[in-house]
GROMACS .gro file of C-alpha atoms in nm:
model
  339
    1UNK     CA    1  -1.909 -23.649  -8.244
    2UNK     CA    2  -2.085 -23.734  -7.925
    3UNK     CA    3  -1.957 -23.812  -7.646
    4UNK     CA    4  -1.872 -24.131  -7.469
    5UNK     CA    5  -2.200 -24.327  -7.270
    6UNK     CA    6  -2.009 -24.311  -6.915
    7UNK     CA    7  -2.255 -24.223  -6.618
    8UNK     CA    8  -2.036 -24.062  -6.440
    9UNK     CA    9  -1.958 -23.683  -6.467
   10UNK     CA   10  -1.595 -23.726  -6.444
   11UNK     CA   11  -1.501 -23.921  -6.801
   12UNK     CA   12  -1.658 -23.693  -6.934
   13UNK     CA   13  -1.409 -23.597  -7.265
   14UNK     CA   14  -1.432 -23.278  -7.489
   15UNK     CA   15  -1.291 -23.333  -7.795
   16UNK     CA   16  -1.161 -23.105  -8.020
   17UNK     CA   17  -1.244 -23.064  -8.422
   18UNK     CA   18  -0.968 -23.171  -8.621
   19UNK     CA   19  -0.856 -23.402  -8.480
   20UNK     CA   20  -0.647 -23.222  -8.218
   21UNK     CA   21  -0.622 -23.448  -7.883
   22UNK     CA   22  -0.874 -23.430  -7.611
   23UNK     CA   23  -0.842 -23.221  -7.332
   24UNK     CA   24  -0.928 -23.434  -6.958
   25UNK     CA   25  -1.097 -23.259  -6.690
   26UNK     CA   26  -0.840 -23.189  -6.406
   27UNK     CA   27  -0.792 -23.518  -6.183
   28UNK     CA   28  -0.935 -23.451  -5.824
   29UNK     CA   29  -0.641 -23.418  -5.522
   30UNK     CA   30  -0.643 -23.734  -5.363
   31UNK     CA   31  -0.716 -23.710  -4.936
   32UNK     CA   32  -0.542 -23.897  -4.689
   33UNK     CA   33  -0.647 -23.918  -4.360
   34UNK     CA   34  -0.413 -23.804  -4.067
   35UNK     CA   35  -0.332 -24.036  -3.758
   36UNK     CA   36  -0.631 -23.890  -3.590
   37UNK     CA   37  -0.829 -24.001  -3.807
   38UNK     CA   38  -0.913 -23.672  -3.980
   39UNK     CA   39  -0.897 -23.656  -4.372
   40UNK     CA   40  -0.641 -23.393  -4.495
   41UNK     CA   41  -0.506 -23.278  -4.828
   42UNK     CA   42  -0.166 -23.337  -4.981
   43UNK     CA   43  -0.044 -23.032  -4.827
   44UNK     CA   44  -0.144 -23.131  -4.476
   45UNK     CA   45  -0.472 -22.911  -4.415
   46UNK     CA   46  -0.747 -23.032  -4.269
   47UNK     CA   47  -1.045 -23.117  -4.484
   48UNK     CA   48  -1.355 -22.953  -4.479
   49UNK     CA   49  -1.675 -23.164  -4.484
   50UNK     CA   50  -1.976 -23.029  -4.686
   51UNK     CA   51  -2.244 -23.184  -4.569
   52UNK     CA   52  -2.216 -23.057  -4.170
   53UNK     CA   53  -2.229 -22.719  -4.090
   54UNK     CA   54  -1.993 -22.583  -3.810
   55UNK     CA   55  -2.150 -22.504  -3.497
   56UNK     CA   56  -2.012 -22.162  -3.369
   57UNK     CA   57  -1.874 -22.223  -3.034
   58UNK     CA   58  -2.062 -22.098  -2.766
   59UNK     CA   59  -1.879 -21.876  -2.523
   60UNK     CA   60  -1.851 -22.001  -2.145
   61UNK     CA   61  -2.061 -21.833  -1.881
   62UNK     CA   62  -1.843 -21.570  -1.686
   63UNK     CA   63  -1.866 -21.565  -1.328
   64UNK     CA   64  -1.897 -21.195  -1.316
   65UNK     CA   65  -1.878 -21.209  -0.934
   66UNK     CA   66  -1.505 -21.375  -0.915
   67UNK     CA   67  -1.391 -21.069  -1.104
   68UNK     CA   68  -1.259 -20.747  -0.948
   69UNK     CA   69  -1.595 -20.483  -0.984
   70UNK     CA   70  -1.400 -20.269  -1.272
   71UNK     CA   71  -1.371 -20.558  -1.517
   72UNK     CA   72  -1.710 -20.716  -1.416
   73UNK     CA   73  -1.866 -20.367  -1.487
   74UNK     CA   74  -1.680 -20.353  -1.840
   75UNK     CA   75  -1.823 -20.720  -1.919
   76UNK     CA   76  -2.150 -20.688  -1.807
   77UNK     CA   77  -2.118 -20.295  -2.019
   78UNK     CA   78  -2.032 -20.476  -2.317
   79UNK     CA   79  -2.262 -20.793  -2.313
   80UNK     CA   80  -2.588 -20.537  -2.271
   81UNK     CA   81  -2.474 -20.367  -2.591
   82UNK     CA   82  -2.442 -20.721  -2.795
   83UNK     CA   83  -2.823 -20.767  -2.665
   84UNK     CA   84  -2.903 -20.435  -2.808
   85UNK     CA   85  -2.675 -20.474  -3.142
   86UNK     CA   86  -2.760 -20.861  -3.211
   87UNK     CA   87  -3.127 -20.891  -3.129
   88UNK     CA   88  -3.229 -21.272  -3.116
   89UNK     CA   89  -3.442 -21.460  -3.408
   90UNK     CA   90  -3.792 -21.354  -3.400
   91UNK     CA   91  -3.758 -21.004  -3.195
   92UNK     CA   92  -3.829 -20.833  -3.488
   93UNK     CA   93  -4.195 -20.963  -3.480
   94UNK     CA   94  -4.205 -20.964  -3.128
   95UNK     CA   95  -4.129 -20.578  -3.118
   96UNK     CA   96  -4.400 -20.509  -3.396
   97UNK     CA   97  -4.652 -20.712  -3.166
   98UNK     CA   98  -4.522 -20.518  -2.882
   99UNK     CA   99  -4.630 -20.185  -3.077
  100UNK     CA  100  -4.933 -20.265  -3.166
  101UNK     CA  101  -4.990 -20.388  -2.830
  102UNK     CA  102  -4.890 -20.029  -2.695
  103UNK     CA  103  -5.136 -19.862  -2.994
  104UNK     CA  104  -5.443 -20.085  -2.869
  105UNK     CA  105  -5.419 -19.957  -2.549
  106UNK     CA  106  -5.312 -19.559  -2.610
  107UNK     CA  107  -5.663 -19.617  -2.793
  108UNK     CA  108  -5.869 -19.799  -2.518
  109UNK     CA  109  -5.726 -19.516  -2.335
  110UNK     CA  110  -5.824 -19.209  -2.517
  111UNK     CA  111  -6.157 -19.367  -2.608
  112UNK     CA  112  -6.248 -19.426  -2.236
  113UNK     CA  113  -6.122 -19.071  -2.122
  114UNK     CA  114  -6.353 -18.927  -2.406
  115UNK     CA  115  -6.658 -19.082  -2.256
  116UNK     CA  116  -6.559 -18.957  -1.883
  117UNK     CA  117  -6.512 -18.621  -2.000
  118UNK     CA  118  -6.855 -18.614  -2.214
  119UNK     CA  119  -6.961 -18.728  -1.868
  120UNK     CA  120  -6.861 -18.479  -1.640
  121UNK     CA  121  -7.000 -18.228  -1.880
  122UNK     CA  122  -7.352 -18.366  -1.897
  123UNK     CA  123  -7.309 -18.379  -1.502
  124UNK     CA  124  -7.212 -18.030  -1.437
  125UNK     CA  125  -7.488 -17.927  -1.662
  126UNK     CA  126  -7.727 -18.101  -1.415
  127UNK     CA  127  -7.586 -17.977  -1.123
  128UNK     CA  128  -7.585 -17.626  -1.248
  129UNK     CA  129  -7.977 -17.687  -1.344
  130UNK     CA  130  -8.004 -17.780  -0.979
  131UNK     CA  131  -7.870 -17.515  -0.881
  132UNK     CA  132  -7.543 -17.713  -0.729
  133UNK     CA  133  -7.148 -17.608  -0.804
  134UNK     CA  134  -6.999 -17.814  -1.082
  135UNK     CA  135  -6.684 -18.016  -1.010
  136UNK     CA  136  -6.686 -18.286  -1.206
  137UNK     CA  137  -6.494 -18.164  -1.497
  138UNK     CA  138  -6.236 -17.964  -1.234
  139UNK     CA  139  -6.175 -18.317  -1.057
  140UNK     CA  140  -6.083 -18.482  -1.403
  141UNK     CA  141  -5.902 -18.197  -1.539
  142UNK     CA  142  -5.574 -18.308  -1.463
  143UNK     CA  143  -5.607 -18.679  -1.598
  144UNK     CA  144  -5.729 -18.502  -1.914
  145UNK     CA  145  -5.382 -18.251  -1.941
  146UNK     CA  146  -5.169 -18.522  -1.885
  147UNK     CA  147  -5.269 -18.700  -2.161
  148UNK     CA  148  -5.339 -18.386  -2.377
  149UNK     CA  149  -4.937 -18.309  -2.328
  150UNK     CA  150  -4.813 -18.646  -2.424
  151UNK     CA  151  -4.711 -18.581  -2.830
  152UNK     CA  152  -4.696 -18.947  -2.846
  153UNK     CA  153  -5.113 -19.014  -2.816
  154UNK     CA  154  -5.132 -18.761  -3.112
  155UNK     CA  155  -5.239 -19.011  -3.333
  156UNK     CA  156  -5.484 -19.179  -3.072
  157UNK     CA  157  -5.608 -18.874  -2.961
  158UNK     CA  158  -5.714 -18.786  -3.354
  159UNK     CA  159  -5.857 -19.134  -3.419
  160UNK     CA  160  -6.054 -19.119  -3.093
  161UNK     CA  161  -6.157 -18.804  -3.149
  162UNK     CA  162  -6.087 -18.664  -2.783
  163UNK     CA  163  -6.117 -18.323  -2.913
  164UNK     CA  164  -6.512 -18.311  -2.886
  165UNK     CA  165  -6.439 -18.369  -2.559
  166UNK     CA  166  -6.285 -18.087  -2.527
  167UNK     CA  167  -6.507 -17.852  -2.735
  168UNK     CA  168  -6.784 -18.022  -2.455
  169UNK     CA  169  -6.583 -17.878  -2.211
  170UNK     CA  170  -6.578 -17.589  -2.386
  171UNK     CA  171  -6.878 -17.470  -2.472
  172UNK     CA  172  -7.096 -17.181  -2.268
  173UNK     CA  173  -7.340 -17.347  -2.010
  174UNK     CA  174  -7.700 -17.418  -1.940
  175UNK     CA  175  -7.684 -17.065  -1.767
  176UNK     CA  176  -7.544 -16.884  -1.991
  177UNK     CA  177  -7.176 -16.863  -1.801
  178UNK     CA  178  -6.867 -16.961  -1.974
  179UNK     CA  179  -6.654 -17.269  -1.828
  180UNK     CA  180  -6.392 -17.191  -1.509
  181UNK     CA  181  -6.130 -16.951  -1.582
  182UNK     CA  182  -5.882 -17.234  -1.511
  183UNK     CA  183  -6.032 -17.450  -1.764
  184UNK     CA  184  -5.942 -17.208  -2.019
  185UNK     CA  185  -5.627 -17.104  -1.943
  186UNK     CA  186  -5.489 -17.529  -1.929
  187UNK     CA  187  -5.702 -17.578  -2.286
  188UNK     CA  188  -5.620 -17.250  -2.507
  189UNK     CA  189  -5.260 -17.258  -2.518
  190UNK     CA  190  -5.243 -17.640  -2.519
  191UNK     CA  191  -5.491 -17.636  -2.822
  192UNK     CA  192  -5.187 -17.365  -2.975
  193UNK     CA  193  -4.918 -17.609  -2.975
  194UNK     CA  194  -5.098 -17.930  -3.148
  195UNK     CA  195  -5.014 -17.887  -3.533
  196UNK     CA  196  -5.187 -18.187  -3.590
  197UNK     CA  197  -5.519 -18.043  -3.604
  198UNK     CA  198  -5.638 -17.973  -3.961
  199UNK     CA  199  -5.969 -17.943  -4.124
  200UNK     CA  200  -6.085 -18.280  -4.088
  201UNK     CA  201  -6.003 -18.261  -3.706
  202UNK     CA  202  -6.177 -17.906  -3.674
  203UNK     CA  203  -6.527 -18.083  -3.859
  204UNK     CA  204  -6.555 -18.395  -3.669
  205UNK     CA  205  -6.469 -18.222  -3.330
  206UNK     CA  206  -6.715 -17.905  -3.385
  207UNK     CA  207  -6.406 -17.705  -3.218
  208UNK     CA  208  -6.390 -17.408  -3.443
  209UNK     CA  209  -6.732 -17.280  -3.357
  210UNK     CA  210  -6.652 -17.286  -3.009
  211UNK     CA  211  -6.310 -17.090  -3.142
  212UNK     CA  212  -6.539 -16.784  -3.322
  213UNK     CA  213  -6.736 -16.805  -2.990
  214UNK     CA  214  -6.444 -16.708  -2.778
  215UNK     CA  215  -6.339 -16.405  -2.991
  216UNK     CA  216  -6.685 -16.271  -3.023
  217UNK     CA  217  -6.812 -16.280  -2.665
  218UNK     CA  218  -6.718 -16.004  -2.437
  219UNK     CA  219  -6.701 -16.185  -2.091
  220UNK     CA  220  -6.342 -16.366  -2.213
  221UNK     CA  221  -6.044 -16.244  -2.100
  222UNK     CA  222  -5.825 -16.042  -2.332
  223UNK     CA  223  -5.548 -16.286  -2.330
  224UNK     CA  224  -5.777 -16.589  -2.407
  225UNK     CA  225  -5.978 -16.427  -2.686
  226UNK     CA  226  -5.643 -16.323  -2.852
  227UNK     CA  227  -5.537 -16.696  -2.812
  228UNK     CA  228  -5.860 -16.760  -2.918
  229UNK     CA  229  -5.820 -16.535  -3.259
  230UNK     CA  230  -5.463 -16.651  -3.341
  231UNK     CA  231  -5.598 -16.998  -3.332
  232UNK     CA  232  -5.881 -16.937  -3.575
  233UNK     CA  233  -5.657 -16.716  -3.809
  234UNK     CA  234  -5.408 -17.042  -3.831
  235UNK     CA  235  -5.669 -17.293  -3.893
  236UNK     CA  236  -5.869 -17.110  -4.132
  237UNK     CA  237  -5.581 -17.050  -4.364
  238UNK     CA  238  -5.549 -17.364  -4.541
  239UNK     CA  239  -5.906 -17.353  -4.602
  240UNK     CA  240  -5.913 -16.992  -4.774
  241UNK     CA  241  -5.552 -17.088  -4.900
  242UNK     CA  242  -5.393 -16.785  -4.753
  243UNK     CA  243  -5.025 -16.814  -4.668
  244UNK     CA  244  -4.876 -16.770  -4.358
  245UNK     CA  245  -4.570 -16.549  -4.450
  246UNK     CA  246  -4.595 -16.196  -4.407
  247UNK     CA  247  -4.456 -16.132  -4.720
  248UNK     CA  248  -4.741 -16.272  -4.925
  249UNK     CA  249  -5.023 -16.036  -4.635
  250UNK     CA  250  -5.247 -15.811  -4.841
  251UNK     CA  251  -5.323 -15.551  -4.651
  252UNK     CA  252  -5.601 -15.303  -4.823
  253UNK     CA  253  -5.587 -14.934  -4.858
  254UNK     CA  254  -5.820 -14.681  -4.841
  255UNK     CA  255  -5.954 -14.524  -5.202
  256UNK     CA  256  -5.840 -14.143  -5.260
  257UNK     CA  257  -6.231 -14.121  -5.339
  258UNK     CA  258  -6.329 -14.293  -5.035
  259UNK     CA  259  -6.138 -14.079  -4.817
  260UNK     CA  260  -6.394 -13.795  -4.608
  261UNK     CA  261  -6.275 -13.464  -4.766
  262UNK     CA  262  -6.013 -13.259  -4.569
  263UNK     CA  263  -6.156 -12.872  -4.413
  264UNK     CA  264  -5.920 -12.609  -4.555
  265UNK     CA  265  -5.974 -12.419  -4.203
  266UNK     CA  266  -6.183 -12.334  -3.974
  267UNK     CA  267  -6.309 -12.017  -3.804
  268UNK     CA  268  -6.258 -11.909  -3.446
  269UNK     CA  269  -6.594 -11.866  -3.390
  270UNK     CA  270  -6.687 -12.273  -3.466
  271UNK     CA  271  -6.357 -12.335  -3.254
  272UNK     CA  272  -6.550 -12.143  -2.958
  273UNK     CA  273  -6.858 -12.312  -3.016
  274UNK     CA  274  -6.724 -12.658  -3.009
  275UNK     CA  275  -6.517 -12.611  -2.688
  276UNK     CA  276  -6.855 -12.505  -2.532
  277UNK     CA  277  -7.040 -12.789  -2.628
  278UNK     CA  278  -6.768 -13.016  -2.483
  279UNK     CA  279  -6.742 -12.809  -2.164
  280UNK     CA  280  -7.114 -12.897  -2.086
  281UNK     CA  281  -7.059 -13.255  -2.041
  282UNK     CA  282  -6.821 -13.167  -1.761
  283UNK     CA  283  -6.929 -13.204  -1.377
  284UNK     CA  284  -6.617 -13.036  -1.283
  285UNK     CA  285  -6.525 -12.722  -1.465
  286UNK     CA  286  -6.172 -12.656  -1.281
  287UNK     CA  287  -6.094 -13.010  -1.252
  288UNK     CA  288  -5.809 -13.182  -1.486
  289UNK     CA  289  -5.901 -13.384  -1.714
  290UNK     CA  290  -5.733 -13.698  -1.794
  291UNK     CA  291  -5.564 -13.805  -2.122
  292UNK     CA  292  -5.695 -14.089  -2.296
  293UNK     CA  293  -5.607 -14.297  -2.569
  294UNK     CA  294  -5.831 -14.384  -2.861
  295UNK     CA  295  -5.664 -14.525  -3.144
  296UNK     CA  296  -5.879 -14.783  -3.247
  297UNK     CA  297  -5.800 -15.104  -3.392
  298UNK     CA  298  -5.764 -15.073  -3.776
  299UNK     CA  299  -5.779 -15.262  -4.050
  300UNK     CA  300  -5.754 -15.092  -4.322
  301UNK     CA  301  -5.440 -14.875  -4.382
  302UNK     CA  302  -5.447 -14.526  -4.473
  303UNK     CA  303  -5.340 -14.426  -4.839
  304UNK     CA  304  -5.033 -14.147  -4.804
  305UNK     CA  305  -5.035 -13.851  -5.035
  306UNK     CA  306  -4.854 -13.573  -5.088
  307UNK     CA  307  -4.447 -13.579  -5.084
  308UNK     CA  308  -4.455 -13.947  -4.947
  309UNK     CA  309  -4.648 -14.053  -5.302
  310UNK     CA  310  -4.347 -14.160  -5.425
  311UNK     CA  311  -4.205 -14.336  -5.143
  312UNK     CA  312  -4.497 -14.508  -5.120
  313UNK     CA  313  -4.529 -14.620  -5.457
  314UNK     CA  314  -4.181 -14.737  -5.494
  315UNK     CA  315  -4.199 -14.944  -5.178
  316UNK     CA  316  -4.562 -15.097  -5.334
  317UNK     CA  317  -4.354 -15.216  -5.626
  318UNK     CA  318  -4.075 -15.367  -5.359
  319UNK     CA  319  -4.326 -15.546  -5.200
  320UNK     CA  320  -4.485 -15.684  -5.570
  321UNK     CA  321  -4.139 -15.781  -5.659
  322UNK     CA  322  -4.017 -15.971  -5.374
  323UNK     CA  323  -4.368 -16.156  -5.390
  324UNK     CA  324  -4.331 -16.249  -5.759
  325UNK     CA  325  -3.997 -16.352  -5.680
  326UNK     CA  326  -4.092 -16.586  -5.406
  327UNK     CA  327  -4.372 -16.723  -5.588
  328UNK     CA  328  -4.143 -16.822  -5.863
  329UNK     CA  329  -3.901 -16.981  -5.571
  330UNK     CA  330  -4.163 -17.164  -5.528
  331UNK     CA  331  -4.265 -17.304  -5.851
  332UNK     CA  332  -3.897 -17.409  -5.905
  333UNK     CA  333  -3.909 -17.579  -5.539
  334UNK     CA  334  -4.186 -17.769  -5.632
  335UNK     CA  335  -4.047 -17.897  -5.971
  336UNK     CA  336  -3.756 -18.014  -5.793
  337UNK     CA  337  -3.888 -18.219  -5.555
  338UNK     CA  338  -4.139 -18.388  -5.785
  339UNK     CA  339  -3.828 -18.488  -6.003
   0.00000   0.00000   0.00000
């Protein structure tokens, strides 16, 4: 059957198939109001309304200066960290604006110390043509390490690209001289500590020809062209996709065939005439002479024969085992984290 025509949601009647008697929606509590003129249920409670929303009540201002300095501290303490916990509407954006505020300028700033360091290079150049003393990059060298050292203009300094400016700086000049010792010595082990240069950096800055530069040419100090060669051993390995542990270094050995055949012995008399040859060279004939080393650098090592064959062999297959091993480490590393 349908039900009744009533407008009015609360005569609403269900009724039940055969016949069974209707069951009436529960009747609504009747209010009364209280002698303040508040409405209140039958137990006594005050009523809520709806429609208005309850204000929270704002706490009075606390003359912090009427209170002894202990408690004022304590207030003052814990109404800083309610700013910092319970940030007003709206700071959200405000603090994003706020960053990209900061990011426009770290970039103004990078971009305009680019320019004034491409500047004072092109100016030395003319003073050195001129035959004058360059100072213009020595007088801006300290505005340039400051902001070198700050890890937080990484990203500026990439996008800016304020590494050509330091390849400019650099780079051999007109004369053939290479920059001020002091120049080198800020830049090389700066340019050691930013991981943040990668291949892409390395081809829009030009700064690993200046890198091969520095380890070929013979005027560099020791320490900077060893700087110079760890720097273009690390930044060349992702590119020939060699790995950095030296676990997984190949190190190649010397051929039994390649290897200049051993003299069984020699005579006395070649002994003789060797030690004469060598003693005409000498100014001084009763004079001392005095030891020197001449190992050589190396890079190839020496194969081992004879009773350290075996040794040798077994520690080859060591060193092919624990490399297998960590290459499957690896593989199973990988898998995991793409899961």
């Amino acid at each position: 059957q349908s039900s009744s025509g009533a407008s009015s949601e609360d005569d609403y009647v269900q009724e039940r198939p055969g016949g069974a008697k209707p069951v009436k929606k529960a009747v609504k509590k009747k209010s009364r109001r209280s002698h303040n003129g508040e409405e209140e249920d039958e137990v006594g409670r005050p009523r809520r309304q709806a429609q208005k929303k309850r204000k929270r009540q704002q706490q009075p201002e606390i003359d912090l200066s009427t209170l002894p300095p202990e408690e004022a501290k304590k207030i003052r303490l814990d109404m800083q960290i309610d700013a910092i916990i319970k940030p007003k509407k709206g700071s959200r954006s405000k603090k994003r604006k706020n960053e990209d505020e900061l990011d426009r300028f770290a970039d103004d700033e990078v971009a305009r110390l680019r320019e004034a360091m491409i500047n004072a290079a092109d100016q030395d150049d003319i003073a050195i043509k001129e035959g004058n003393p360059a100072l213009q990059k020595l007088r801006l060298l300290p505005e340039v390490m400051d902001v070198l050292r700050k890890s937080s203009l990484a990203q500026s300094i990439v996008d800016n690209n304020l590494l050509q400016g330091v390849r400019r700086w650099l780079e051999p000049l007109p004369d053939r001289s290479i920059p001020a010792l002091n120049i080198q010595r800020e830049f090389f082990p700066l340019l050691k500590k930013m991981d943040y240069i990668d291949s892409a950096v390395l081809r829009e800055s030009g700064l690993g020809k200046v890198m091969i530069f520095y380890t070929r040419c013979k005027r560099v100090q020791p320490d900077i062209a060893r700087t110079a060669g760890d720097l273009v051993s690390t930044w060349s390995r992702p590119i020939i996709k060699r790995s950095a542990s030296y676990r997984d270094r190949i190190i190649p050995i010397a051929q039994e065939e390649n290897a200049p055949s051993r003299p069984t012995g020699r005579s006395l008399n070649a002994i003789l005439s060797q030690a004469k040859e060598s003693e005409k060279g000498r100014v001084r004939k009763n004079a001392v002479n005095i030891p020197r080393s001449d190992l050589g650098s190396y890079t190839v090592a020496p194969k081992s024969g004879g009773l350290m064959r075996g040794n040798a062999v077994s520690v080859e297959g060591d060193v092919e085992r624990r490399r297998k091993a960590a290459e499957r480490l690896r593989v199973l590393t990988r898998k995991v984290h793409a899961k």
